[in-house]
Structure formats: structure tokens, C-alpha cells
Short mmCIF file of C-alpha atoms in Angstrom, two decimals:
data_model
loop_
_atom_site.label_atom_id
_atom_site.label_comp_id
_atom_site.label_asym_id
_atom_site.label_seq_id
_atom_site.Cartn_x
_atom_site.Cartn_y
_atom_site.Cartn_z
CA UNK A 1 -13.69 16.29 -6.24
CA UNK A 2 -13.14 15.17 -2.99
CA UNK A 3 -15.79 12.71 -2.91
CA UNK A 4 -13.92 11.03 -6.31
CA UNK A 5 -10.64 11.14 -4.60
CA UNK A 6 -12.02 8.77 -1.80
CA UNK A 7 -13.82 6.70 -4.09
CA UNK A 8 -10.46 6.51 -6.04
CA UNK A 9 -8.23 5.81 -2.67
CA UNK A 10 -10.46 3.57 -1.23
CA UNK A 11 -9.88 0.12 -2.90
CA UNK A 12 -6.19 0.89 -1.71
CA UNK A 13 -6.58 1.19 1.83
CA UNK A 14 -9.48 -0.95 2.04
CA UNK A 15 -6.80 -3.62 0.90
CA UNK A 16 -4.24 -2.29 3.30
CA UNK A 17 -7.02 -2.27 6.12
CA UNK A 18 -7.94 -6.33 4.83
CA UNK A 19 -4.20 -7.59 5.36
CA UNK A 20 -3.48 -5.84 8.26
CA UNK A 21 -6.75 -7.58 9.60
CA UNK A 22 -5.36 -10.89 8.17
CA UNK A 23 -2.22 -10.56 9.36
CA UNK A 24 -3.22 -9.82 13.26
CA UNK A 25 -5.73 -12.81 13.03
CA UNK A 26 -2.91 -15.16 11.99
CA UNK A 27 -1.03 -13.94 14.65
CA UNK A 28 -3.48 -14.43 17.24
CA UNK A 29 -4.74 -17.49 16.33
CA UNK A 30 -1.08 -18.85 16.39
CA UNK A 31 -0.90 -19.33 20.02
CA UNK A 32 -4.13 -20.81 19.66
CA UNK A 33 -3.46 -23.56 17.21
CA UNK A 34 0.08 -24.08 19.67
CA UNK A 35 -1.99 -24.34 22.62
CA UNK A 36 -4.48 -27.32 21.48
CA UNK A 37 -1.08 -29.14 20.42
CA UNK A 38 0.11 -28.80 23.45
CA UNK A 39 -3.17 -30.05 25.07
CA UNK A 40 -3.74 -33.02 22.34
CA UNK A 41 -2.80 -35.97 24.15
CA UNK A 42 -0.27 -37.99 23.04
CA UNK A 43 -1.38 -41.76 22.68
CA UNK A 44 -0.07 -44.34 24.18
CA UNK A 45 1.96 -47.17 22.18
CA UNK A 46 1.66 -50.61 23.07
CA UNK A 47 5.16 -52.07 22.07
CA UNK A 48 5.19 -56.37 21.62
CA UNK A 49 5.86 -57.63 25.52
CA UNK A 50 9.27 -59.42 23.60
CA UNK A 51 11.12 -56.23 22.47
CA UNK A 52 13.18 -56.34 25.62
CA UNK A 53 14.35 -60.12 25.96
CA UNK A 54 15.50 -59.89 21.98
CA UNK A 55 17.14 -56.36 22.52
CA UNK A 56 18.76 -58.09 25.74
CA UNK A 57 19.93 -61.17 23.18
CA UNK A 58 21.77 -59.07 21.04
CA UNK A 59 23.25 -56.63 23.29
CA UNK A 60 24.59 -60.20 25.36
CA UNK A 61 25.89 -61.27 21.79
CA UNK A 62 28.00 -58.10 22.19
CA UNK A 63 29.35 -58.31 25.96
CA UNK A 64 29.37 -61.75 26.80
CA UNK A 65 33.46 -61.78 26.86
CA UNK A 66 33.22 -59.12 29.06
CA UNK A 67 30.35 -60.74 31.68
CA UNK A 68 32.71 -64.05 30.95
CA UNK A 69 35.70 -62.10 32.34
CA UNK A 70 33.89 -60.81 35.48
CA UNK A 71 32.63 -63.94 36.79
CA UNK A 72 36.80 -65.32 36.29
CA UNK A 73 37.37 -62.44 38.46
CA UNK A 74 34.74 -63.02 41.18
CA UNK A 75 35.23 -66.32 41.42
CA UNK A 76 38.82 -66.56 40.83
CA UNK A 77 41.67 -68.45 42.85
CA UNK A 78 45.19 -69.77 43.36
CA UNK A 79 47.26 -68.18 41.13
CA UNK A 80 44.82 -66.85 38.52
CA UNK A 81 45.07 -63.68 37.14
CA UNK A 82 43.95 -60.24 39.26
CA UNK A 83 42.65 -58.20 36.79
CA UNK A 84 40.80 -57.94 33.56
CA UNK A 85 43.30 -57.47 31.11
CA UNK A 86 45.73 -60.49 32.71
CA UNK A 87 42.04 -62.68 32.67
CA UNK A 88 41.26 -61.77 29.11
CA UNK A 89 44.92 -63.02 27.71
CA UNK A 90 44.84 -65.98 30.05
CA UNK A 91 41.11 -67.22 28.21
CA UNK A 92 42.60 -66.36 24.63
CA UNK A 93 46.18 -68.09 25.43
CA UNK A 94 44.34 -71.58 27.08
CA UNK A 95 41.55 -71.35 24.90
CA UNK A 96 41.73 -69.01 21.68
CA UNK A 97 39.11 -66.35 20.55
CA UNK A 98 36.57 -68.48 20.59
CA UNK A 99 37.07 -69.11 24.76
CA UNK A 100 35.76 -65.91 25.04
CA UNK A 101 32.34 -66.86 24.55
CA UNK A 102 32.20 -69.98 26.62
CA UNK A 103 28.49 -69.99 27.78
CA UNK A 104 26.75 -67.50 25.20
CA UNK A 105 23.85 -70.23 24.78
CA UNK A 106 23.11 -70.58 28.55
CA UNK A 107 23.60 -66.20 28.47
CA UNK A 108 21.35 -65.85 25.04
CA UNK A 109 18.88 -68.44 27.09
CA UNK A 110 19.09 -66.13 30.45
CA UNK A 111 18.05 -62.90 28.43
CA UNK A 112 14.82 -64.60 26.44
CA UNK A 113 13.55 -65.70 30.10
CA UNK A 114 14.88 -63.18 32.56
CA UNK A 115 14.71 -59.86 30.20
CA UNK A 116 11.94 -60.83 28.56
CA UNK A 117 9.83 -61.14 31.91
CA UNK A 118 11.52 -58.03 33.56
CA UNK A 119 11.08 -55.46 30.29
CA UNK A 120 7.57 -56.97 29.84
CA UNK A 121 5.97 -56.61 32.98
CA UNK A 122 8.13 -53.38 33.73
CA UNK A 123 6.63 -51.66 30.67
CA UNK A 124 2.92 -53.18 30.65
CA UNK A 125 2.79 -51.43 34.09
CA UNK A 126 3.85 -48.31 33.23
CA UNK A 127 1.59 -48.44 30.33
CA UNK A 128 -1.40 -49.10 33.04
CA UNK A 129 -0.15 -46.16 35.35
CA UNK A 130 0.42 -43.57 32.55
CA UNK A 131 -2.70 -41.44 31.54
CA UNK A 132 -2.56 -40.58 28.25
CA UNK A 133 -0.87 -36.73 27.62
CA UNK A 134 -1.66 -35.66 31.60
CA UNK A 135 0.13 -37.67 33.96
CA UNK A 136 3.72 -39.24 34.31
CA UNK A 137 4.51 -41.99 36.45
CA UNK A 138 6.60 -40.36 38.99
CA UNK A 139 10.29 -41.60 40.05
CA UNK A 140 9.26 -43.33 43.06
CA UNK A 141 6.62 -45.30 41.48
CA UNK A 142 9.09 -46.42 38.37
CA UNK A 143 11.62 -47.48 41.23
CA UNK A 144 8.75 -49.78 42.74
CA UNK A 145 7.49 -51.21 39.14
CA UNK A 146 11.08 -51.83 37.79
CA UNK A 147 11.74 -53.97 41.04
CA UNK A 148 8.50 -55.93 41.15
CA UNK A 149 9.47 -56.46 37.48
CA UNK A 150 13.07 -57.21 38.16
CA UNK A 151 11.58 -59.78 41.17
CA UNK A 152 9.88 -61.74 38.65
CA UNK A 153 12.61 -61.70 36.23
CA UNK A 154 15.16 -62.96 38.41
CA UNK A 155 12.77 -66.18 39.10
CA UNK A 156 11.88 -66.72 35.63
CA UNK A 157 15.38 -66.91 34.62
CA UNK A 158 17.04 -68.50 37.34
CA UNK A 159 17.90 -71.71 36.06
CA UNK A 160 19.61 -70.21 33.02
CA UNK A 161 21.19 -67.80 35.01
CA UNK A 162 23.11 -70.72 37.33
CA UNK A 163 23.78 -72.56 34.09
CA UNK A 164 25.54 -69.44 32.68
CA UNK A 165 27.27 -68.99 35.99
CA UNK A 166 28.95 -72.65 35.59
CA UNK A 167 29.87 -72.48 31.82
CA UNK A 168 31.70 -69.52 31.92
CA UNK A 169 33.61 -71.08 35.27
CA UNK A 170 33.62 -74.46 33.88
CA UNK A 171 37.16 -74.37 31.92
CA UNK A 172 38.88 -72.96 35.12
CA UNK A 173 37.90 -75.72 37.52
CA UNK A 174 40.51 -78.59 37.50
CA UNK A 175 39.43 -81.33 34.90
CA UNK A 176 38.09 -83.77 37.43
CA UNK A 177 35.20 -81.03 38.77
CA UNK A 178 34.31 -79.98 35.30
CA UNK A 179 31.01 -80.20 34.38
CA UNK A 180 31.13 -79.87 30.73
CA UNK A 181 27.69 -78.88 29.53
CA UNK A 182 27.51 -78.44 26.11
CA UNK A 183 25.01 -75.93 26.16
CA UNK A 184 22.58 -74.11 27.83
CA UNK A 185 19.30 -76.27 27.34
CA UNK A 186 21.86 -79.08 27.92
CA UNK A 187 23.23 -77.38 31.49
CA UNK A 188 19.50 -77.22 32.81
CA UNK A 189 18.65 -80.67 31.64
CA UNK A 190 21.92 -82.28 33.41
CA UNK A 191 20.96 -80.52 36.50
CA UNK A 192 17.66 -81.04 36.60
CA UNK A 193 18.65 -85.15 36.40
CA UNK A 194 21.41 -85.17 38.34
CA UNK A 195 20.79 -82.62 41.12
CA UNK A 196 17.02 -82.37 41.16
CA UNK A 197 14.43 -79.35 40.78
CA UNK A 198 16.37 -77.60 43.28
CA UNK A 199 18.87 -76.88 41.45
CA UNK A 200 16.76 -74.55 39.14
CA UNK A 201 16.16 -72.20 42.14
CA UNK A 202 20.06 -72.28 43.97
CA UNK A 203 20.90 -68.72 44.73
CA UNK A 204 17.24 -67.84 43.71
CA UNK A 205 16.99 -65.00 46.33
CA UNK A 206 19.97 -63.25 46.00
CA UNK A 207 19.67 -63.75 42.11
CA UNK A 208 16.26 -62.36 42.50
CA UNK A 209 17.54 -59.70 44.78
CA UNK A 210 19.96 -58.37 42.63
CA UNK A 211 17.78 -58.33 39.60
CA UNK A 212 15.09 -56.14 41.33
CA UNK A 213 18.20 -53.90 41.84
CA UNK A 214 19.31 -54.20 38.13
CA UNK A 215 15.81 -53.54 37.19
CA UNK A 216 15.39 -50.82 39.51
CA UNK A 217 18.82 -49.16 39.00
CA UNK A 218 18.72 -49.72 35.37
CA UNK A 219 15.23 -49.14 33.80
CA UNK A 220 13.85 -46.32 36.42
CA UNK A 221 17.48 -44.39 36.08
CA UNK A 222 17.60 -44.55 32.20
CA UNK A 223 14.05 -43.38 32.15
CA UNK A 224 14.74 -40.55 34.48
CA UNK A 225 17.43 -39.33 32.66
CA UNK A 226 15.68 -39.90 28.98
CA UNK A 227 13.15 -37.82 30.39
CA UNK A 228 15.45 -35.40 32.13
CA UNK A 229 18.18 -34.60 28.65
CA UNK A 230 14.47 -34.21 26.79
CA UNK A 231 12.77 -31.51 29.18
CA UNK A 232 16.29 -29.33 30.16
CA UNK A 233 18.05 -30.19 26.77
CA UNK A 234 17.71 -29.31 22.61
CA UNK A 235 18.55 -33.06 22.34
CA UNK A 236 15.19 -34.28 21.54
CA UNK A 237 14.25 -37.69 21.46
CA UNK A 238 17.24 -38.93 19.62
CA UNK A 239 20.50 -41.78 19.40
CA UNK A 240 22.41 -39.24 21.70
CA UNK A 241 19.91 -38.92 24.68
CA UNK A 242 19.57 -42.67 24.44
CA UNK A 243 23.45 -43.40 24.81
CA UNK A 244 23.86 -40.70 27.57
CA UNK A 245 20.81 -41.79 29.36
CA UNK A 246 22.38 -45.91 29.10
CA UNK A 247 25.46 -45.13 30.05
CA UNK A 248 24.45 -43.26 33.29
CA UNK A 249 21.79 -46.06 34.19
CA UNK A 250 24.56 -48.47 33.34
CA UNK A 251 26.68 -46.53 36.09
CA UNK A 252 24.46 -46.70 38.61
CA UNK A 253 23.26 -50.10 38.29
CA UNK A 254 26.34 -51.46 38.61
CA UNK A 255 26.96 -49.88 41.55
CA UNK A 256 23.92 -50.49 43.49
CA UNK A 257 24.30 -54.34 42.18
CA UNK A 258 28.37 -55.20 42.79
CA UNK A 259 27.69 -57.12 45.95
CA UNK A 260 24.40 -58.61 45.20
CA UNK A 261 26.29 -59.81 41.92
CA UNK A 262 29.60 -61.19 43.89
CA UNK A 263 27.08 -63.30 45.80
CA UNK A 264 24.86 -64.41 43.51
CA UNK A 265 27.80 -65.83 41.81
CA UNK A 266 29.95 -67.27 44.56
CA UNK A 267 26.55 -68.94 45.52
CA UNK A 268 25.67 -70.46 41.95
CA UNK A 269 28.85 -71.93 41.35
CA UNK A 270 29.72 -73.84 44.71
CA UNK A 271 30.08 -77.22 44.73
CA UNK A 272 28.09 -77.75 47.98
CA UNK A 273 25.32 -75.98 49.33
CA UNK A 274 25.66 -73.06 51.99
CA UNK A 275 23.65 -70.54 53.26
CA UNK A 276 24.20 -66.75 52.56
CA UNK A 277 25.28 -65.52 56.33
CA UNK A 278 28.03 -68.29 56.52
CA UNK A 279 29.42 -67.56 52.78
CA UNK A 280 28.95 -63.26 53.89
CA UNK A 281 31.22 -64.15 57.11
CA UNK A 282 33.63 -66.59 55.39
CA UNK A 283 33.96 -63.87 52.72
CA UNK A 284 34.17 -60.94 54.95
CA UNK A 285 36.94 -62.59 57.22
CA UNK A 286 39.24 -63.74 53.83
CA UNK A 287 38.53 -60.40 52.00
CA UNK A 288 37.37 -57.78 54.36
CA UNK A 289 34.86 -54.92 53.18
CA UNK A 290 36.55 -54.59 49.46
CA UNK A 291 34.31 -57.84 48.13
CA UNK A 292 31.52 -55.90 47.84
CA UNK A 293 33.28 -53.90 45.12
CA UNK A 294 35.33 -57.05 43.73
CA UNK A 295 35.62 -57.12 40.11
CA UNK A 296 33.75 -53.75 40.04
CA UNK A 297 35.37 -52.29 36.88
CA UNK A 298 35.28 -55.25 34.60
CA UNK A 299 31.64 -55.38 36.17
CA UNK A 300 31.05 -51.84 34.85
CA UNK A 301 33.27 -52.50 31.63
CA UNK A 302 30.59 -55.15 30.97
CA UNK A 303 27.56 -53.35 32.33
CA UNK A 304 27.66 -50.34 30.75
CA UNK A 305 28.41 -51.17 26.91
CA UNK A 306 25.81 -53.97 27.73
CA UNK A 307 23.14 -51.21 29.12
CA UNK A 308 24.07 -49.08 26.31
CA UNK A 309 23.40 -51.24 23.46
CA UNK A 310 20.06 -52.71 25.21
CA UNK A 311 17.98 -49.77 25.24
CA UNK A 312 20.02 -48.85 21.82
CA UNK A 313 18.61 -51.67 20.44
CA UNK A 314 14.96 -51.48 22.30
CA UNK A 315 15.02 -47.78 21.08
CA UNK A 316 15.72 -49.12 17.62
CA UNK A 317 13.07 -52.05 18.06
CA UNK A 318 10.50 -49.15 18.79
CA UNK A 319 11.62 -47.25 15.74
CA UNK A 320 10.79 -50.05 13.48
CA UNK A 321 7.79 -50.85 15.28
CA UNK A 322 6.20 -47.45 14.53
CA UNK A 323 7.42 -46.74 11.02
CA UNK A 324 6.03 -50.73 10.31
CA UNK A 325 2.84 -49.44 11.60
CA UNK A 326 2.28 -45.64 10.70
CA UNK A 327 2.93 -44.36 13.96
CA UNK A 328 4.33 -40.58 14.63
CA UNK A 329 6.47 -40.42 17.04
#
């Protein structure tokens, strides 16, 4: 009898006994199948070296009334208007809508040399100093790539940059100094002919200056703080930690750039040529300390929806990129 009971109990706790058995190897091979995800390294994608300088172009198709409106301000004189809003009514009244985006060709031409260059080189770096799943470039060395970067961006895209600089100031010079390029390829031709090479390179080093700052502020901040909202945050890698993480790099950039930028554009629009010590000291004894901060808030007005929609669009660039070519994320 009691040998039939346990041949009639058996199959029953042998099956009880088998899921138990299943159940406690699922659960300890769990950690293990978590633990060689965790150690799988992540490859590295190769984005096109172009991504930034088109992502620049359309983010400048956005702002350019806004970088239009702080070069009137940095540059402005007699009895033009003080601020932004008073600048932004003058253009429209004198000029309609449409004198908002005096100079978009020589900006659109800036971008496709200077962001192009400073994006490229910036990322290609990174790419060479970033082992695959291990090993992060640290903040210090991002700071030192983004300006080398920035550096070569700010020569590349020099000449565009000074043609910008004299479109948008072109209208509010009296008639007989006006220059009127009609546009940007036109502007580096005319000076090129009329003014020699040199012109290409005026206010090169403080142009290059402040775009190793831009570079440096910009790309190294937003990527610190991508990084940052991703690690200490259930944001992920999403549209939200991208516009948080632009709009603080666009903060800080502008900050660290306001009087490299008030320079570089004093500089690139003179009439005659003067070196940067005199124009600091003439500048310093008209204005005192407060130019270094002149036209600050339009500057960040323009800076920050700028920054924003750059790496918005990069970010969007990338998307594409990888669903075009089967890549997880």
C-alpha cells in the first residue's frame, strides 16, 4: 500500500520539484543574461562629417533675425535704437519683414564652412578617443577637442563670417558707405577684388578665438549635460534631454563668448584697419566694463533658440541616419 501511494504521488511532486527547479534557474540566470548586456559594448556610429554644417543651416534659417538684431545692437550709433525690441520695429518699419533677413546667404554660407569644419573635426575626434562600451572621453578632454575644432572652424569660415558681419550692418550705414553686396558669394568676391586676400582673414583671431569658445562652451557643455539628464535622470535618450541639454549649453556659451563676439564684430565691420588693444582701450574709455556684456540678451535670445534647434536638428539627422541604415540605438 504504501509503496502504491508513492508510486501514485510521485508524478505530482516530481512535477512540482521540475518547476520549482525551472523557476530558480530562470531566476538566476536573469542577472546573468543582464550582466553580459551590460558588458556588450556598444558600437560606435560613424555619422556623415556634414550633419553639423546642414543642422547649423537650418537652425540659422530660424534665428537669423535675431543674430541680425544683435550685431544692430553691437554696432549701433547716433540715435539708433537701445534695445532689441526698439531694433526689431526700426528693421520692419525702414525695411519690411523681409529686412529681417538681410544677409541669410552670407549666414547660410558661414554655417556650411565654419559648422561644418567645427562639428566634423569635433566629432571625428571624439570618435578616435572613445573606446567602444569602456571608456568616455572625459570633460577636460571634450573642452580641448571642441576648441581645437572650434580653432579650425573659425578659419575656415572667416571670410563668410566678415561678409555676414557687413550685410546685416550694411542698410544702417549712411548711403554713401554702403557696400551693397548682393549676396554672400557676391560679398567675398567684391572683397577679395577690391580689398585683397586680406580681407578674407580681418578679425581672423578674435573670430577664431571666439569660435574655440563657442565650440568649447557649446558642444563640450551640451554633451556634459546629455550625458548628465541620461545617468541621474528617467529621461532617457529623448527630444526632452536634447532641449534641456541645448538650452543650458546655449547659456553658457553665450556667456563665455559676449566679449569675444562684441569684438569680433566691431573689428569686421570697420572701415579702416586697427589693431585689437587700441579698439579694447577706445572701447573701454567710451563704454567702460559693461561692453563686454553689450547686447548680451538679444545675444542669448539668438543663441539659445539657435543652440536649441542645432543639436535638435543634428539629433534628428542621427535619427534618420540610423533608422536609414538598421541601426539600434
Amino acid at each position: 500500500m504504501q509503496s502504491a501511494d508513492m508510486a501514485q504521488t510521485s508524478p505530482k511532486e516530481s512535477s512540482v520539484t521540475s518547476a520549482a527547479a525551472t523557476a530558480a534557474a530562470a531566476a538566476s540566470a536573469k542577472p546573468k543574461i543582464l550582466e553580459k548586456k551590460k558588458a556588450l559594448p556598444q558600437k560606435q556610429i560613424s555619422y556623415p562629417f556634414w550633419f553639423g554644417g546642414t543642422a547649423s543651416s537650418l537652425a540659422a534659417c530660424v534665428t537669423h533675425p535675431l543674430d541680425l538684431v544683435k550685431v544692430r545692437l553691437q554696432l549701433r550709433s547716433g540715435d539708433a535704437p537701445r534695445n532689441m525690441s526698439g531694433t526689431f520695429i526700426h528693421i520692419v518699419r525702414k525695411q519690411g519683414p523681409l529686412g529681417l533677413y538681410n544677409g541669410l546667404t552670407a549666414s547660410l554660407l558661414r554655417q556650411m564652412t565654419y559648422s561644418t569644419v567645427r562639428f566634423g573635426v569635433y566629432e571625428d575626434l571624439k570618435s578616435r578617443f572613445t573606446h567602444e562600451g569602456t571608456v568616455k572621453p572625459s570633460l577636460p578632454l571634450l573642452i580641448g577637442l571642441s576648441t581645437f575644432s572650434g580653432f579650425l572652424g573659425g578659419i575656415s569660415g572667416n571670410a563668410a563670417d566678415v561678409t555676414n558681419v557687413r550685410m546685416q550692418q550694411d542698410t544702417a550705414l549712411p548711403a554713401a558707405r554702403r557696400r551693397h553686396y548682393k549676396h554672400g558669394l557676391d560679398g567675398m568676391f567684391r572683397m577679395l577684388r577690391e580689398e585683397g586676400p586680406r580681407s578674407w582673414f580681418r578679425g581672423v583671431w578674435p573670430n577664431s578665438t571666439r569660435a574655440a569658445l563657442m565650440n568649447a562652451s557649446q558642444l563640450a557643455s551640451y554633451d556634459s549635460f546629455k550625458a548628465w539628464l541620461m545617468t541621474y535622470t528617467p529621461l532617457g535618450d529623448t527630444t526632452t534631454t536634447h532641449f534641456a541639454s541645448s538650452l543650458l549649453a546655449g547659456f553658457v556659451a553665450t556667456t563665455i563668448c559676449s566679449p569675444v563676439d562684441v569684438i569680433k564684430s566691431r573689428v569686421m565691420s570697420a572701415h579702416d584697419e586697427q589693431g585689437i588693444l587700441h579698439l579694447l582701450r577706445t572701447i573701454y574709455a567710451k563704454e567702460g566694463a559693461a561692453w563686454m556684456f553689450k547686447g548680451w540678451v538679444p545675444a542669448f535670445l539668438r543663441l539659445g533658440p539657435q543652440t536649441i534647434c542645432t543639436f535638435l536638428f543634428l539629433e534628428a539627422h542621427r535619427k534618420a541616419y540610423r533608422q536609414f541604415k538598421g541601426i539600434e540605438s
